[in-house]
Amino acid sequence: MDRPKQRGRGRPPKCIDGRLETRQALVRAGVVALTERGFALTGIDDVLTRVGVPKGSFYYYFASKEAFGAALIDSYATYFDRKLDRWLGDRRRPPLLRVRDFMDDARLGMARHGYRRGCLVGNLGQEMASLPESFRARLIEVLHGWQARLQRCLEEAREVGDLAADHDCAQLASFFWIGWEGAVLRAKLERRAAPLDCFAEGFLALLGMAGSVSEQSRFIQEE
Amino acid sequence: MDRPKQRGRGRPPKCIDGRLETRQALVRAGVVALTERGFALTGIDDVLTRVGVPKGSFYYYFASKEAFGAALIDSYATYFDRKLDRWLGDRRRPPLLRVRDFMDDARLGMARHGYRRGCLVGNLGQEMASLPESFRARLIEVLHGWQARLQRCLEEAREVGDLAADHDCAQLASFFWIGWEGAVLRAKLERRAAPLDCFAEGFLALLGMAGSVSEQSRFIQEE
């Protein structure tokens, strides 16, 4: 490859500490690999090659593949928490529309990457049988964080009367993430958005928002 | 290992053709491995060792690991189609209770194997990025078969008035399998039945059967 060996792809250096920058580039490449192929099939050598870091220097940055994996989960969790805060915490929008906004955004994200990239947490959850046991509690914790964010948004909807008072927001939020991971898995398998739309439609029906797949979604589906 | 080298575990020979028996034993062991760890992490050597077939004789039975994988998908599909026909086609039971029966049975199955074994089709779907491309259409086809069976059961429920007339049974059946795969994934991650119960409860609510998690399920959960 012609690209410089010490640099992440296409980004100019942003900090004076080259080590930190290299570490960040390794994490970025690792997260992409994990969303596409999961942990077991992600070779350290592939990640190093992709980033342009010489083979053998991996252990300068991470004590082990397990430590690397833990850093990738943390990085993805931070990224995804922010994404959820942005969509589900957007007080300019009615709470239930924020849920739809998040789903529309996720849909666009999957389409942008040709449905090759799924959810890092879902991928690792699926291959947990062969992963370091330390990952299990962390993955569950990350999912609970997502669940708490959705629960708060649904509670807001209930408070303003957009969601019937007898809905159990904790149960609904838990239900959402269980099913949404299934929808992401299926969209990867089918390489199309239909499973995301199907789950979105069913979930919104459960909230009492039947027939609420957004116009944006319909437009994208027809492309 | 002390066990006989040409025999599946713990089963007396059932047919006079030892080759067929060995092939079946390889398929059984392969299906277990795929429900636990997926395709990429299933080593042919491990399967041969488990069955007690000498290394090197694999290609006598299967042309390639891909051919073996295809045989495992077919075997699992046959097994699961029968299971669904048994539960969802049980005309002695009201149609919506059959759906609950299936979920209860799946729940027992996962508990019996310590939540280590998930769905072979879900596992392979998750790792599709690294699988032979020929598996994709077959996995989608298998899921559509499951969906058709559930759709028929839901249509029966609608015909007898147990499901409101405005329900779209095809959409509900599609929604179920998308979310159920997510629930199985999550139950494996958490090593407990709660995600299956949560999804079951939400799905039954969507059918208008709120609060319908069976007594049997509740009992198991408290154990």
CSV table of C-alpha atoms in Angstrom, one decimal:
chain,number,residue,atom,x,y,z
A,1,MET,CA,0.0,0.0,0.0
A,2,ASP,CA,1.1,3.5,-0.8
A,3,ARG,CA,-0.4,5.2,2.3
A,4,PRO,CA,2.0,6.5,5.0
A,5,LYS,CA,2.7,3.8,7.5
A,6,GLN,CA,2.3,5.8,10.7
A,7,ARG,CA,-1.0,7.5,10.0
A,8,GLY,CA,-4.7,6.7,10.3
A,9,ARG,CA,-6.6,6.8,7.0
A,10,GLY,CA,-7.4,10.2,5.5
A,11,ARG,CA,-7.1,12.2,8.7
A,12,PRO,CA,-4.4,14.8,9.4
A,13,PRO,CA,-2.8,14.6,12.8
A,14,LYS,CA,-4.9,16.3,15.4
A,15,CYS,CA,-2.8,16.1,18.4
A,16,ILE,CA,0.9,16.4,19.1
A,17,ASP,CA,1.1,13.1,20.8
A,18,GLY,CA,1.5,10.6,18.0
A,19,ARG,CA,1.1,7.7,20.3
A,20,LEU,CA,-2.4,8.8,21.3
A,21,GLU,CA,-3.3,9.4,17.7
A,22,THR,CA,-2.1,5.9,16.7
A,23,ARG,CA,-4.0,4.3,19.6
A,24,GLN,CA,-7.2,6.2,18.5
A,25,ALA,CA,-6.7,5.0,14.9
A,26,LEU,CA,-6.3,1.4,16.1
A,27,VAL,CA,-9.5,1.7,18.1
A,28,ARG,CA,-11.4,3.2,15.2
A,29,ALA,CA,-10.3,0.4,12.9
A,30,GLY,CA,-11.0,-2.2,15.5
A,31,VAL,CA,-14.5,-0.9,16.1
A,32,VAL,CA,-15.3,-1.1,12.3
A,33,ALA,CA,-13.9,-4.7,12.2
A,34,LEU,CA,-16.0,-5.7,15.2
A,35,THR,CA,-19.2,-4.2,13.8
A,36,GLU,CA,-18.6,-6.1,10.6
A,37,ARG,CA,-17.1,-9.4,11.7
A,38,GLY,CA,-17.1,-9.7,15.4
A,39,PHE,CA,-14.2,-10.4,17.8
A,40,ALA,CA,-13.0,-13.9,16.9
A,41,LEU,CA,-12.6,-13.1,13.2
A,42,THR,CA,-10.9,-9.8,13.8
A,43,GLY,CA,-7.2,-10.4,13.4
A,44,ILE,CA,-4.8,-8.0,15.2
A,45,ASP,CA,-2.6,-8.1,12.1
A,46,ASP,CA,-5.4,-7.0,9.9
A,47,VAL,CA,-6.2,-4.0,12.1
A,48,LEU,CA,-2.5,-3.0,12.2
A,49,THR,CA,-2.2,-3.3,8.5
A,50,ARG,CA,-5.3,-1.2,8.0
A,51,VAL,CA,-4.0,1.5,10.2
A,52,GLY,CA,-0.5,1.3,8.9
A,53,VAL,CA,1.1,0.4,12.1
A,54,PRO,CA,4.0,-2.0,11.9
A,55,LYS,CA,3.3,-5.6,13.0
A,56,GLY,CA,4.6,-6.3,16.4
A,57,SER,CA,3.9,-2.9,17.9
A,58,PHE,CA,0.4,-3.8,19.0
A,59,TYR,CA,1.4,-4.6,22.5
A,60,TYR,CA,2.9,-1.2,22.9
A,61,TYR,CA,-0.7,0.1,22.9
A,62,PHE,CA,-2.7,-2.8,24.4
A,63,ALA,CA,-1.7,-5.5,26.9
A,64,SER,CA,-3.6,-8.2,25.0
A,65,LYS,CA,-6.3,-8.8,22.5
A,66,GLU,CA,-8.7,-8.9,25.4
A,67,ALA,CA,-7.6,-5.4,26.6
A,68,PHE,CA,-8.0,-4.2,23.0
A,69,GLY,CA,-11.5,-5.7,22.9
A,70,ALA,CA,-12.4,-4.0,26.2
A,71,ALA,CA,-11.2,-0.7,24.8
A,72,LEU,CA,-13.3,-1.2,21.6
A,73,ILE,CA,-16.4,-1.9,23.7
A,74,ASP,CA,-15.8,1.3,25.7
A,75,SER,CA,-15.2,3.4,22.6
A,76,TYR,CA,-18.3,2.1,20.9
A,77,ALA,CA,-20.3,2.6,24.1
A,78,THR,CA,-19.2,6.2,24.4
A,79,TYR,CA,-20.0,6.8,20.7
A,80,PHE,CA,-23.4,5.2,21.0
A,81,ASP,CA,-24.4,6.8,24.3
A,82,ARG,CA,-23.7,10.2,22.7
A,83,LYS,CA,-25.8,9.3,19.6
A,84,LEU,CA,-28.7,8.2,21.9
A,85,ASP,CA,-28.4,11.4,24.0
A,86,ARG,CA,-28.5,13.4,20.8
A,87,TRP,CA,-31.6,11.7,19.4
A,88,LEU,CA,-33.6,10.7,22.5
A,89,GLY,CA,-32.7,13.8,24.5
A,90,ASP,CA,-33.6,16.3,21.8
A,91,ARG,CA,-36.2,18.4,23.7
A,92,ARG,CA,-37.2,20.3,20.6
A,93,ARG,CA,-39.0,17.2,19.4
A,94,PRO,CA,-41.9,15.3,21.0
A,95,PRO,CA,-40.5,12.3,22.8
A,96,LEU,CA,-42.1,9.6,20.7
A,97,LEU,CA,-40.9,11.2,17.5
A,98,ARG,CA,-37.4,11.1,18.9
A,99,VAL,CA,-37.6,7.3,19.1
A,100,ARG,CA,-38.5,7.3,15.4
A,101,ASP,CA,-35.7,9.8,14.7
A,102,PHE,CA,-33.2,7.4,16.2
A,103,MET,CA,-34.5,4.5,14.2
A,104,ASP,CA,-34.4,6.5,11.0
A,105,ASP,CA,-30.9,7.5,11.7
A,106,ALA,CA,-29.8,4.0,12.4
A,107,ARG,CA,-31.4,2.9,9.2
A,108,LEU,CA,-29.5,5.5,7.2
A,109,GLY,CA,-26.3,4.4,8.9
A,110,MET,CA,-26.8,0.8,8.0
A,111,ALA,CA,-27.7,1.7,4.4
A,112,ARG,CA,-24.6,3.9,4.1
A,113,HIS,CA,-22.4,0.9,4.9
A,114,GLY,CA,-24.2,-1.4,2.6
A,115,TYR,CA,-25.7,-3.3,5.6
A,116,ARG,CA,-22.3,-4.8,6.3
A,117,ARG,CA,-21.9,-3.1,9.7
A,118,GLY,CA,-24.2,-4.1,12.6
A,119,CYS,CA,-24.1,-3.4,16.2
A,120,LEU,CA,-20.8,-4.1,18.0
A,121,VAL,CA,-22.6,-5.0,21.2
A,122,GLY,CA,-25.0,-7.4,19.3
A,123,ASN,CA,-22.1,-9.0,17.4
A,124,LEU,CA,-20.1,-9.6,20.6
A,125,GLY,CA,-23.3,-10.8,22.4
A,126,GLN,CA,-23.8,-13.4,19.7
A,127,GLU,CA,-20.2,-14.7,20.0
A,128,MET,CA,-20.1,-14.5,23.8
A,129,ALA,CA,-19.5,-18.3,24.1
A,130,SER,CA,-16.0,-17.8,22.8
A,131,LEU,CA,-15.2,-14.4,24.3
A,132,PRO,CA,-13.3,-13.5,27.4
A,133,GLU,CA,-15.8,-13.8,30.2
A,134,SER,CA,-15.0,-10.2,31.4
A,135,PHE,CA,-16.8,-8.9,28.3
A,136,ARG,CA,-20.2,-10.3,29.4
A,137,ALA,CA,-21.0,-7.9,32.3
A,138,ARG,CA,-19.7,-5.0,30.4
A,139,LEU,CA,-21.9,-5.7,27.4
A,140,ILE,CA,-24.9,-6.1,29.6
A,141,GLU,CA,-24.1,-2.8,31.4
A,142,VAL,CA,-23.8,-1.0,28.0
A,143,LEU,CA,-27.2,-2.3,27.0
A,144,HIS,CA,-28.7,-1.3,30.3
A,145,GLY,CA,-27.4,2.2,29.7
A,146,TRP,CA,-29.2,2.4,26.3
A,147,GLN,CA,-32.3,1.0,27.9
A,148,ALA,CA,-32.3,3.7,30.6
A,149,ARG,CA,-32.0,6.4,28.0
A,150,LEU,CA,-35.0,5.0,26.1
A,151,GLN,CA,-37.0,4.5,29.3
A,152,ARG,CA,-36.5,8.2,30.2
A,153,CYS,CA,-37.7,9.3,26.8
A,154,LEU,CA,-40.8,7.1,27.0
A,155,GLU,CA,-41.5,8.4,30.5
A,156,GLU,CA,-41.4,11.9,29.1
A,157,ALA,CA,-43.9,10.8,26.5
A,158,ARG,CA,-46.1,9.4,29.2
A,159,GLU,CA,-45.9,12.6,31.3
A,160,VAL,CA,-47.0,14.7,28.4
A,161,GLY,CA,-49.8,12.3,27.5
A,162,ASP,CA,-48.4,10.9,24.3
A,163,LEU,CA,-48.1,7.5,25.8
A,164,ALA,CA,-51.0,5.9,27.6
A,165,ALA,CA,-50.5,6.0,31.4
A,166,ASP,CA,-50.7,2.2,31.8
A,167,HIS,CA,-47.5,1.6,29.7
A,168,ASP,CA,-44.6,0.2,31.6
A,169,CYS,CA,-41.7,2.3,30.2
A,170,ALA,CA,-39.0,0.1,31.6
A,171,GLN,CA,-40.5,-3.0,30.0
A,172,LEU,CA,-41.0,-1.2,26.7
A,173,ALA,CA,-37.4,0.0,26.7
A,174,SER,CA,-36.1,-3.5,27.5
A,175,PHE,CA,-38.3,-4.9,24.8
A,176,PHE,CA,-37.1,-2.4,22.3
A,177,TRP,CA,-33.4,-3.2,22.6
A,178,ILE,CA,-34.0,-6.9,22.6
A,179,GLY,CA,-35.9,-6.7,19.4
A,180,TRP,CA,-33.8,-4.0,17.8
A,181,GLU,CA,-30.7,-6.1,18.0
A,182,GLY,CA,-32.6,-8.8,16.2
A,183,ALA,CA,-33.6,-6.3,13.5
A,184,VAL,CA,-30.0,-5.2,13.0
A,185,LEU,CA,-28.9,-8.8,12.7
A,186,ARG,CA,-31.6,-9.5,10.2
A,187,ALA,CA,-30.9,-6.4,8.1
A,188,LYS,CA,-27.3,-7.5,7.9
A,189,LEU,CA,-28.4,-10.9,6.8
A,190,GLU,CA,-30.9,-9.6,4.2
A,191,ARG,CA,-28.7,-6.6,3.2
A,192,ARG,CA,-31.8,-4.4,3.2
A,193,ALA,CA,-33.7,-2.1,5.6
A,194,ALA,CA,-37.0,-4.0,5.6
A,195,PRO,CA,-36.3,-5.8,8.9
A,196,LEU,CA,-35.6,-2.5,10.6
A,197,ASP,CA,-38.8,-1.0,9.2
A,198,CYS,CA,-40.8,-4.0,10.2
A,199,PHE,CA,-39.5,-3.9,13.8
A,200,ALA,CA,-39.9,-0.1,13.9
A,201,GLU,CA,-43.5,-0.4,12.8
A,202,GLY,CA,-44.4,-3.1,15.3
A,203,PHE,CA,-42.7,-1.2,18.2
A,204,LEU,CA,-44.5,2.1,17.3
A,205,ALA,CA,-47.8,0.1,17.2
A,206,LEU,CA,-47.1,-1.1,20.7
A,207,LEU,CA,-46.7,2.5,21.8
A,208,GLY,CA,-50.0,3.3,20.2
A,209,MET,CA,-48.4,5.0,17.1
A,210,ALA,CA,-49.6,2.6,14.4
A,211,GLY,CA,-48.8,3.4,10.8
A,212,SER,CA,-46.0,5.7,11.9
A,213,VAL,CA,-43.1,4.7,9.8
A,214,SER,CA,-41.8,8.1,8.7
A,215,GLU,CA,-42.1,9.6,5.3
A,216,GLN,CA,-38.3,9.7,5.1
A,217,SER,CA,-38.1,6.0,5.7
A,218,ARG,CA,-40.7,5.2,3.0
A,219,PHE,CA,-38.8,7.4,0.6
A,220,ILE,CA,-35.5,5.6,1.3
A,221,GLN,CA,-37.1,2.2,0.9
A,222,GLU,CA,-38.3,3.1,-2.6
A,223,GLU,CA,-34.9,4.2,-3.8
B,1,MET,CA,-10.6,-40.9,24.9
B,2,ASP,CA,-12.0,-44.3,25.8
B,3,ARG,CA,-15.1,-44.1,23.7
B,4,PRO,CA,-15.3,-46.2,20.5
B,5,LYS,CA,-13.9,-44.4,17.5
B,6,GLN,CA,-16.7,-45.2,15.0
B,7,ARG,CA,-19.7,-44.4,17.0
B,8,GLY,CA,-21.8,-41.3,18.0
B,9,ARG,CA,-22.0,-40.6,21.7
B,10,GLY,CA,-24.2,-42.8,23.8
B,11,ARG,CA,-26.4,-44.1,21.0
B,12,PRO,CA,-26.6,-47.7,19.8
B,13,PRO,CA,-26.4,-48.2,16.0
B,14,LYS,CA,-29.8,-47.7,14.4
B,15,CYS,CA,-29.1,-48.6,10.9
B,16,ILE,CA,-26.9,-51.2,9.1
B,17,ASP,CA,-25.1,-48.6,7.1
B,18,GLY,CA,-22.3,-47.3,9.3
B,19,ARG,CA,-21.5,-44.6,6.9
B,20,LEU,CA,-24.9,-43.0,7.2
B,21,GLU,CA,-24.8,-43.3,10.9
B,22,THR,CA,-21.4,-41.6,11.1
B,23,ARG,CA,-22.6,-38.8,8.8
B,24,GLN,CA,-25.6,-38.3,11.1
B,25,ALA,CA,-23.4,-38.2,14.1
B,26,LEU,CA,-21.2,-35.6,12.4
B,27,VAL,CA,-24.2,-33.5,11.6
B,28,ARG,CA,-25.6,-33.7,15.1
B,29,ALA,CA,-22.2,-32.6,16.6
B,30,GLY,CA,-21.9,-29.9,14.0
B,31,VAL,CA,-25.4,-28.5,14.7
B,32,VAL,CA,-24.6,-28.3,18.5
B,33,ALA,CA,-21.3,-26.5,17.7
B,34,LEU,CA,-23.0,-24.0,15.4
B,35,THR,CA,-25.8,-23.2,18.0
B,36,GLU,CA,-23.0,-22.6,20.6
B,37,ARG,CA,-20.2,-20.9,18.7
B,38,GLY,CA,-21.2,-20.3,15.1
B,39,PHE,CA,-19.5,-21.4,11.9
B,40,ALA,CA,-16.1,-19.7,11.9
B,41,LEU,CA,-15.2,-21.0,15.3
B,42,THR,CA,-16.3,-24.5,14.7
B,43,GLY,CA,-13.3,-26.5,13.8
B,44,ILE,CA,-13.8,-29.6,11.7
B,45,ASP,CA,-11.1,-31.3,13.9
B,46,ASP,CA,-13.2,-30.6,17.0
B,47,VAL,CA,-16.3,-32.1,15.5
B,48,LEU,CA,-14.4,-35.2,14.3
B,49,THR,CA,-12.9,-35.6,17.8
B,50,ARG,CA,-16.2,-35.2,19.5
B,51,VAL,CA,-17.9,-37.9,17.3
B,52,GLY,CA,-14.8,-40.2,17.5
B,53,VAL,CA,-14.2,-40.2,13.7
B,54,PRO,CA,-10.5,-40.3,12.8
B,55,LYS,CA,-9.0,-37.0,11.5
B,56,GLY,CA,-8.7,-36.9,7.8
B,57,SER,CA,-11.9,-38.8,7.0
B,58,PHE,CA,-14.1,-35.7,7.0
B,59,TYR,CA,-13.9,-35.3,3.3
B,60,TYR,CA,-15.3,-38.8,2.9
B,61,TYR,CA,-18.6,-37.4,4.1
B,62,PHE,CA,-18.6,-33.8,3.0
B,63,ALA,CA,-16.9,-32.2,0.0
B,64,SER,CA,-15.9,-29.1,2.0
B,65,LYS,CA,-16.5,-27.2,5.2
B,66,GLU,CA,-19.1,-25.2,3.2
B,67,ALA,CA,-20.9,-28.3,2.2
B,68,PHE,CA,-20.9,-29.4,5.8
B,69,GLY,CA,-22.3,-26.0,6.8
B,70,ALA,CA,-25.0,-26.3,4.2
B,71,ALA,CA,-25.9,-29.8,5.5
B,72,LEU,CA,-26.1,-28.4,9.1
B,73,ILE,CA,-28.4,-25.6,8.0
B,74,ASP,CA,-30.7,-28.1,6.3
B,75,SER,CA,-30.6,-30.5,9.3
B,76,TYR,CA,-31.5,-27.7,11.7
B,77,ALA,CA,-34.2,-26.3,9.4
B,78,THR,CA,-35.8,-29.8,9.2
B,79,TYR,CA,-35.6,-30.1,13.0
B,80,PHE,CA,-37.0,-26.7,13.6
B,81,ASP,CA,-39.8,-26.9,11.0
B,82,ARG,CA,-41.0,-30.0,12.8
B,83,LYS,CA,-40.9,-28.3,16.1
B,84,LEU,CA,-42.9,-25.4,14.8
B,85,ASP,CA,-45.4,-27.7,13.1
B,86,ARG,CA,-45.8,-29.5,16.4
B,87,TRP,CA,-46.4,-26.4,18.5
B,88,LEU,CA,-48.1,-24.0,16.1
B,89,GLY,CA,-50.1,-26.7,14.3
B,90,ASP,CA,-51.5,-28.2,17.5
B,91,ARG,CA,-55.2,-27.9,16.7
B,92,ARG,CA,-56.2,-29.1,20.2
B,93,ARG,CA,-55.0,-25.7,21.5
B,94,PRO,CA,-56.4,-22.2,20.7
B,95,PRO,CA,-54.0,-20.6,18.1
B,96,LEU,CA,-52.7,-17.8,20.3
B,97,LEU,CA,-51.9,-20.2,23.1
B,98,ARG,CA,-49.8,-22.3,20.7
B,99,VAL,CA,-47.6,-19.3,20.1
B,100,ARG,CA,-47.1,-19.1,23.9
B,101,ASP,CA,-46.5,-22.8,24.0
B,102,PHE,CA,-43.7,-22.5,21.5
B,103,MET,CA,-42.1,-19.7,23.4
B,104,ASP,CA,-42.3,-21.7,26.7
B,105,ASP,CA,-40.8,-24.7,25.0
B,106,ALA,CA,-37.9,-22.6,23.6
B,107,ARG,CA,-37.4,-21.1,27.0
B,108,LEU,CA,-37.1,-24.6,28.6
B,109,GLY,CA,-34.7,-25.6,25.8
B,110,MET,CA,-32.4,-22.7,26.4
B,111,ALA,CA,-32.5,-23.3,30.2
B,112,ARG,CA,-31.7,-27.0,29.7
B,113,HIS,CA,-28.5,-26.1,27.9
B,114,GLY,CA,-27.5,-23.4,30.4
B,115,TYR,CA,-28.2,-20.6,27.8
B,116,ARG,CA,-25.1,-21.7,25.9
B,117,ARG,CA,-27.0,-22.8,22.8
B,118,GLY,CA,-28.8,-20.2,20.7
B,119,CYS,CA,-30.4,-20.4,17.3
B,120,LEU,CA,-28.2,-21.8,14.5
B,121,VAL,CA,-29.9,-19.5,12.0
B,122,GLY,CA,-29.4,-16.4,14.2
B,123,ASN,CA,-25.8,-17.3,14.9
B,124,LEU,CA,-25.0,-17.7,11.2
B,125,GLY,CA,-27.0,-14.6,10.3
B,126,GLN,CA,-24.8,-12.6,12.7
B,127,GLU,CA,-21.6,-13.9,11.2
B,128,MET,CA,-22.8,-13.8,7.6
B,129,ALA,CA,-20.1,-11.2,6.7
B,130,SER,CA,-17.5,-14.0,6.8
B,131,LEU,CA,-19.6,-17.0,5.6
B,132,PRO,CA,-19.9,-18.5,2.2
B,133,GLU,CA,-22.3,-16.3,0.3
B,134,SER,CA,-24.4,-19.3,-0.6
B,135,PHE,CA,-25.6,-19.5,3.0
B,136,ARG,CA,-27.4,-16.2,2.8
B,137,ALA,CA,-30.3,-17.1,0.6
B,138,ARG,CA,-30.8,-20.4,2.4
B,139,LEU,CA,-30.9,-18.7,5.9
B,140,ILE,CA,-33.4,-16.2,4.6
B,141,GLU,CA,-35.5,-19.0,3.1
B,142,VAL,CA,-35.5,-20.9,6.4
B,143,LEU,CA,-36.7,-17.8,8.3
B,144,HIS,CA,-39.4,-17.2,5.8
B,145,GLY,CA,-40.6,-20.8,6.3
B,146,TRP,CA,-40.8,-20.1,10.1
B,147,GLN,CA,-42.6,-16.9,9.4
B,148,ALA,CA,-45.2,-18.6,7.1
B,149,ARG,CA,-46.0,-21.1,9.9
B,150,LEU,CA,-46.5,-18.4,12.5
B,151,GLN,CA,-48.6,-16.4,10.0
B,152,ARG,CA,-50.9,-19.3,9.4
B,153,CYS,CA,-51.3,-19.8,13.1
B,154,LEU,CA,-52.1,-16.1,13.6
B,155,GLU,CA,-54.6,-16.2,10.7
B,156,GLU,CA,-56.4,-19.0,12.4
B,157,ALA,CA,-56.6,-16.9,15.5
B,158,ARG,CA,-58.0,-14.0,13.5
B,159,GLU,CA,-60.6,-16.4,11.9
B,160,VAL,CA,-61.9,-17.6,15.2
B,161,GLY,CA,-61.9,-14.0,16.6
B,162,ASP,CA,-59.0,-14.3,19.1
B,163,LEU,CA,-57.1,-11.7,17.2
B,164,ALA,CA,-58.6,-8.4,16.1
B,165,ALA,CA,-59.6,-8.3,12.4
B,166,ASP,CA,-57.3,-5.4,11.6
B,167,HIS,CA,-54.1,-7.2,12.5
B,168,ASP,CA,-51.7,-7.9,9.7
B,169,CYS,CA,-50.7,-11.5,10.3
B,170,ALA,CA,-47.8,-11.4,7.9
B,171,GLN,CA,-46.3,-8.3,9.5
B,172,LEU,CA,-46.8,-9.7,13.0
B,173,ALA,CA,-45.1,-13.0,12.0
B,174,SER,CA,-42.2,-11.1,10.5
B,175,PHE,CA,-41.9,-8.9,13.5
B,176,PHE,CA,-41.9,-11.9,15.8
B,177,TRP,CA,-39.0,-13.7,14.2
B,178,ILE,CA,-36.9,-10.5,13.9
B,179,GLY,CA,-37.4,-9.8,17.6
B,180,TRP,CA,-37.3,-13.4,18.8
B,181,GLU,CA,-33.8,-13.9,17.3
B,182,GLY,CA,-32.8,-10.8,19.3
B,183,ALA,CA,-34.3,-12.3,22.5
B,184,VAL,CA,-32.4,-15.6,22.0
B,185,LEU,CA,-29.2,-13.6,21.5
B,186,ARG,CA,-29.7,-11.6,24.6
B,187,ALA,CA,-30.7,-14.6,26.7
B,188,LYS,CA,-27.3,-16.2,25.7
B,189,LEU,CA,-25.5,-13.0,26.7
B,190,GLU,CA,-27.3,-12.7,30.0
B,191,ARG,CA,-27.5,-16.5,30.6
B,192,ARG,CA,-31.0,-16.2,31.8
B,193,ALA,CA,-34.6,-16.4,30.5
B,194,ALA,CA,-35.6,-12.8,31.3
B,195,PRO,CA,-35.0,-11.5,27.7
B,196,LEU,CA,-37.2,-14.3,26.3
B,197,ASP,CA,-39.9,-13.4,28.8
B,198,CYS,CA,-39.7,-9.7,28.1
B,199,PHE,CA,-40.0,-10.2,24.4
B,200,ALA,CA,-42.8,-12.8,24.8
B,201,GLU,CA,-44.7,-10.4,27.0
B,202,GLY,CA,-44.4,-7.5,24.6
B,203,PHE,CA,-45.3,-9.6,21.6
B,204,LEU,CA,-48.4,-11.0,23.3
B,205,ALA,CA,-49.4,-7.5,24.3
B,206,LEU,CA,-49.1,-6.6,20.6
B,207,LEU,CA,-51.6,-9.4,19.9
B,208,GLY,CA,-53.9,-8.1,22.5
B,209,MET,CA,-53.0,-10.7,25.1
B,210,ALA,CA,-51.4,-8.5,27.7
B,211,GLY,CA,-50.2,-10.1,30.9
B,212,SER,CA,-50.1,-13.5,29.3
B,213,VAL,CA,-46.7,-14.9,30.3
B,214,SER,CA,-47.7,-18.4,31.3
B,215,GLU,CA,-47.7,-19.6,34.9
B,216,GLN,CA,-45.2,-22.3,33.9
B,217,SER,CA,-42.8,-19.5,32.8
B,218,ARG,CA,-43.2,-17.6,36.0
B,219,PHE,CA,-42.5,-20.7,38.0
B,220,ILE,CA,-39.3,-21.4,36.1
B,221,GLN,CA,-38.1,-17.9,36.5
B,222,GLU,CA,-38.4,-18.1,40.2
B,223,GLU,CA,-36.4,-21.3,40.5
